[in-house]
């Protein structure tokens, strides 16, 4: 019997699916290391490592309506990629499905946020886990650079926004964050509050009906995720990120896992990225039961 | 636009296809290094490196009826894998299509040979490129070990058989080869004859209407193919192997590329393996024009 | 002066030894990644990194009667390997020595458990550190698959059994564990109890005179042990595992460190595995002083 | 004594230099693998492997006026990078020095060619070693894509052009080459002619006073150069490339070594690239004696 | 615009600099793994990953007077290297600048300590973070072996000395430490006290005006720093080390980061090492404001 | 059944052995890359890849009296290592056995040459395959540097000396070679003569009864042997080296394979090194039949 290699347990066709996975092998604006173009396929390979059953939620992923749509055909120009991707993701959200993106670089989050925002009923917000503010207006002459994604979310979508794990940025970004009352949490703050308390605090702060949840994997400490475009020491633990995902997934209309560069380790980071996708789906599905 | 990651230029559906690619991620009897389980996906990734056009044959692969059927669901037990695979490949040959296998270990060749033999019209033969004789009756207690595949082809299918690139085996295998008048060529013999002359000589020797062509990548010198289960120095050049494939593809009813272990280099061997598949298809298709 | 490369500080001959180390380079049923066949030699190489003196126990390993018996000659068939290994390990236990196995895959633990159980005086138990339940009856058509080892321990040896670090398994395994009152601890439970309390609780639960202690390295978080057959995020810390070993070694009649696949990192996991072996021996020897 | 890490034997300051080395860590349009951004520094590291003396030419590089200008500050946008680089290289050629670029991707060759052409006295030509035609007008929506560099040389600089090692391209490129009487040599033609004869033939064909010589390292067979952006089997040997460089360096006003992606091997390709730069300089300097 | 590849944000010339960085690519006495010769350049490459701004201290490194002097020209003989390095570092300290060394192996710390001690006003001390005591008098016949550096500091410079993270050494070293009342902290002690309390305790113990701070990266747990000459499990966390650096930098007259062997991971350890250098400089500069 | 991991087919004990293999994990004077300390064990692991039977010579290595003595206990100081090694190898040659060394760096060849010279009956010579002359009197302050080994052979043992594959050295070495009528062959000369003719020419030139044969693996082209201390492009092919070994082994009283640094590739170079050892033994043994 032959099977198409892809995300394990993504057994549904598009029509019946509630969760639509897709990869975007695009890393053209990556500032330090390129290579996140290989992450979607690496996460698919890594998924064969896992049992379909999630005991915490008593959910079997093989029984959920998950579809793997494959990879987005990405060109070289970030503006074109973002606008084309926007259309495809809007298709998914308009069909009432939850888009789950496997990056690729963080710039790709913007069109997914937009697609989810457009379709959102009620108040909409965005939560980003990231070591970096990504609040620049443009970087290296490129507006939609991966280092600017949060700024464009704030300006083009919503300022109902929280970012977690932040510990790096030029002074201008820290000032911008403070001047604009952006809600952010450093890793130390996450640890001292605890993930569960933090999740409650964020929910209260955002006070919204649905969110988009974006995970730039560099939010994590490199001990857990060494293979990244811009790894930043002193980050979140994998348990903290897991618990934040578990807490926020139920209200999420879209999710992504970004910035993994699989050629810089022996699989560790892609395995963790794939696991987070599975936790997200299980947590979301469990909340629907 | 989303696409399913797979062999590039394999754009046909099964029904319309003339060439049916599939991977078999199985390496359970590998004697030295395991890891050929990762080769089918590595060759698919590598295929994105290539232009669809083959100038030597003036053939565009994107215009040929090539189908990528995905990977065979292989268990742990070699006997079960071989018998199940046998059925699936027989399905392909019975539909009049050419099976092209991406191994996986060399033991997997036997069921493909059998499927092609059963369906062959006229006289049938087998050509194996390999550093090793693979003539043992059994190895490490396993009859269908990867080190025995040629012996079983001889015993169970046909002795209309030639092997190219041989340079390694226990004395018993060399004696068996000589005692049974097995036609083999060492790399030195290939080089001194030249690939084109060799191909003619083999065609004459076999005197048959169709063959199965099996490429154990260790036929090549490790300079060209370092990432293998059992790399053996002093082998064939990539040009020699290419020219043998070009010469024999037109009469081939099936083909495989086996024993690549992609984790032992930075892509070099999988890229070459994917290229040989493309040369095979182009050469075969060109002969049909 | 020449020396045989091997486990450093394993200076005793077999006769005078109390601890007999051996490797089993066997990984034929590994479900995700193969490669634990290379782990015994990798742990031996890694051992050159360490001082012979253990300050916590005030024990010098170079002064202990440790013998490195080399590697077990493993064929391809798991049934044969297990039954042959069974004999060899029984030889060790019958000579009153403590067998310490360097895997290889986890299926190899069963014959060691049996050998220790047979020789045990008084009540015997088993403690397994593992991310996985390994409670399947068979997997992929193979009864003695590495994913089934705990089930066979329970059925063929003893149900005086505890497993630590568990966080992955199909629903059937979680149900089986609950239905059969199997004592297991998730990593979160280990962290919240603390290793020392846990050890006391386990000792009380087992209420036995001696145990076999098996460490499937995937019990650990991939931050500490990335090079594994089936790495599972959200695992134990290296300190937790160390302290459990320290606590249980004194009552252990056998020990193993399994499932390391050294080609997936730069030495980190094999170094940790070798360290655990040294901690086990030091802890055991200290308790005899 | 401290020294600035850089190209070994590049001991001259800019003013006194006749050869000006520089790196351009830019790979944003790379189609298959990115990573040539790391090649300039990798070639500098590799240069410490070599003796300063070249016995073939009886030249000591440490005595030649070689300057390492460092790396070009490259942004994300290829158009900006090319136009800024153009100015800097023009500065070098206007100062009467020979620019030697360490890529980075092949698109960067165009501004160097232009700078050399502008400054050339007499008839000017271009020789490109490449597996690919690079004759597309644009690729993936990007005019100055690395896959288009030769087309732009032909259109914007000169059609006094030869390319060596070509074996890959879409049918359109092969047709374009034939329709426009572009002089190209496949690897087989190079081998059958011999490098020395080929060099004479090219000199005669070009009939010019000076050339720019560009080495896309994928002209080489992956056996010699596995770490590349788009490795293509069946290429030139390292001796053939060396002899072509030796033959053409004396008439070259500029040179580059492009498309090495050092993270895909253990140093082999960067070492060879650094060696070619040293052969180029020695050959050029020897011709001035 | 060209720039010399080097430590990012080290924009000052020597004369105006307050912080003078230099690398020493020397690893000839390394006992387990060599390769720290590549660490200085690896940390320079890694520095491009970071923002210049340090938000904790509200300091922008690009505005500080940091100079990268390049690499020390190290021969093969450790005695010669140490005595020559001694002169060069003394030049730096005599100019009133703070030397920051990127090793290379730990033996290189001694000449830096001496240079700082000679120039120190008031009482001088030394703090070493290390998994190992490094208290041997000589090792493998070499007095100035990397395994002896702390002993020579004690004997040749000062016994106003503290070491943090110690967990490995022969019994003789533990005895020596106790017999000589050497102040040391195991990782467990660091964790139980907390870094801030520890720093205060150390400051009180040393009771001195300035110190030299040496970071043998193996003080860290391999989860944070896998690529080391002699990685030792059960070490400090990256946060603990960061906080100790933050606490002690203000009183430090010199600093080093030693023993990274970058070829054993995908960049994780060199990135962390570069980060610690940046934390040191920011913490020191902030204390001067 | 347990076996000691070691060179496969080295089944004899020391007393009955005719061939005594040993490793010397020493690389302290290596100028570019260290790491040949890991080569002996890497070649032992690689040996499991090969059949015991050599068909060219109709010799089964498992039937020959080969002993693996293990590794030499090497300290840090090259002078001490050479003098101690000298004694151990002299023990082997005095017992009438052929020493076969697995380096380690090339400096180690000198004591082996001396031991063989002392014991030689009749006229003695030395043949070295190397990319480098190794004719310096001292290097980086170290007389017995790996870059000086041939000079010391000439001065301390015999000038009955030939070196093959030479293509790199400072002008002083080329002059020294010419001034002293040293017989050397560049790779181009080897190729144009052919290995067999070359062997005859060398035998005639040396006109001696026995030789020591030393293979610095960098004699080979990096396509065949990328993992080396100082890889040098444009070298010998693996067939040329094999045929030189086959030709000279019968008159060799000692042999070595040096300078492999296994961490720089995926096994390719160590596999080839192990193969050459097997070819040497087979060729020597065949000549005794
Ligand atoms: Mn981001
Ligand atoms: Mn980020
Ligand atoms: Mn085979
Ligand atoms: Mn084979
Ligand atoms: Mn297990
Ligand atoms: Mn497990
Ligand atoms: Mn090109
Ligand atoms: Mn190209
Ligand atoms: Mn130290
Ligand atoms: Mn240390
Ligand atoms: Mn040499
Ligand atoms: Mn050499």
PDB file of N, CA and C and ligand atoms in Angstrom, chain B residues 106 130 132 134 146 149 216 218 259, ligand 3:
ATOM      1  N   UNK B 106      18.559  -3.162  -0.973  1.00  0.00           N
ATOM      2  CA  UNK B 106      18.555  -3.865  -2.239  1.00  0.00           C
ATOM      3  C   UNK B 106      17.656  -5.100  -2.254  1.00  0.00           C
ATOM      4  N   UNK B 130      26.228  -3.106  -9.179  1.00  0.00           N
ATOM      5  CA  UNK B 130      26.443  -3.343  -7.750  1.00  0.00           C
ATOM      6  C   UNK B 130      27.936  -3.560  -7.503  1.00  0.00           C
ATOM      7  N   UNK B 132      28.744  -5.378  -5.068  1.00  0.00           N
ATOM      8  CA  UNK B 132      28.715  -6.686  -4.414  1.00  0.00           C
ATOM      9  C   UNK B 132      27.987  -7.700  -5.282  1.00  0.00           C
ATOM     10  N   UNK B 134      26.018 -10.092  -4.095  1.00  0.00           N
ATOM     11  CA  UNK B 134      24.695 -10.374  -3.515  1.00  0.00           C
ATOM     12  C   UNK B 134      24.229 -11.775  -3.904  1.00  0.00           C
ATOM     13  N   UNK B 146      19.466  -8.127   2.144  1.00  0.00           N
ATOM     14  CA  UNK B 146      19.899  -7.289   1.007  1.00  0.00           C
ATOM     15  C   UNK B 146      21.172  -7.838   0.359  1.00  0.00           C
ATOM     16  N   UNK B 149      20.181 -10.639  -2.853  1.00  0.00           N
ATOM     17  CA  UNK B 149      19.122 -10.380  -3.820  1.00  0.00           C
ATOM     18  C   UNK B 149      19.409 -10.984  -5.187  1.00  0.00           C
ATOM     19  N   UNK B 216      22.130  -0.679  -7.551  1.00  0.00           N
ATOM     20  CA  UNK B 216      22.628  -0.526  -6.180  1.00  0.00           C
ATOM     21  C   UNK B 216      23.690   0.563  -6.276  1.00  0.00           C
ATOM     22  N   UNK B 218      25.998   1.527  -4.652  1.00  0.00           N
ATOM     23  CA  UNK B 218      27.400   1.274  -4.294  1.00  0.00           C
ATOM     24  C   UNK B 218      28.218   0.750  -5.466  1.00  0.00           C
ATOM     25  N   UNK B 259      19.830   1.771  -1.883  1.00  0.00           N
ATOM     26  CA  UNK B 259      20.919   1.735  -0.895  1.00  0.00           C
ATOM     27  C   UNK B 259      21.533   3.097  -0.572  1.00  0.00           C
TER      28      UNK B 259
HETATM   29 MN1  LIG G   3      23.274  -4.918  -3.570  1.00  0.00          MN
END
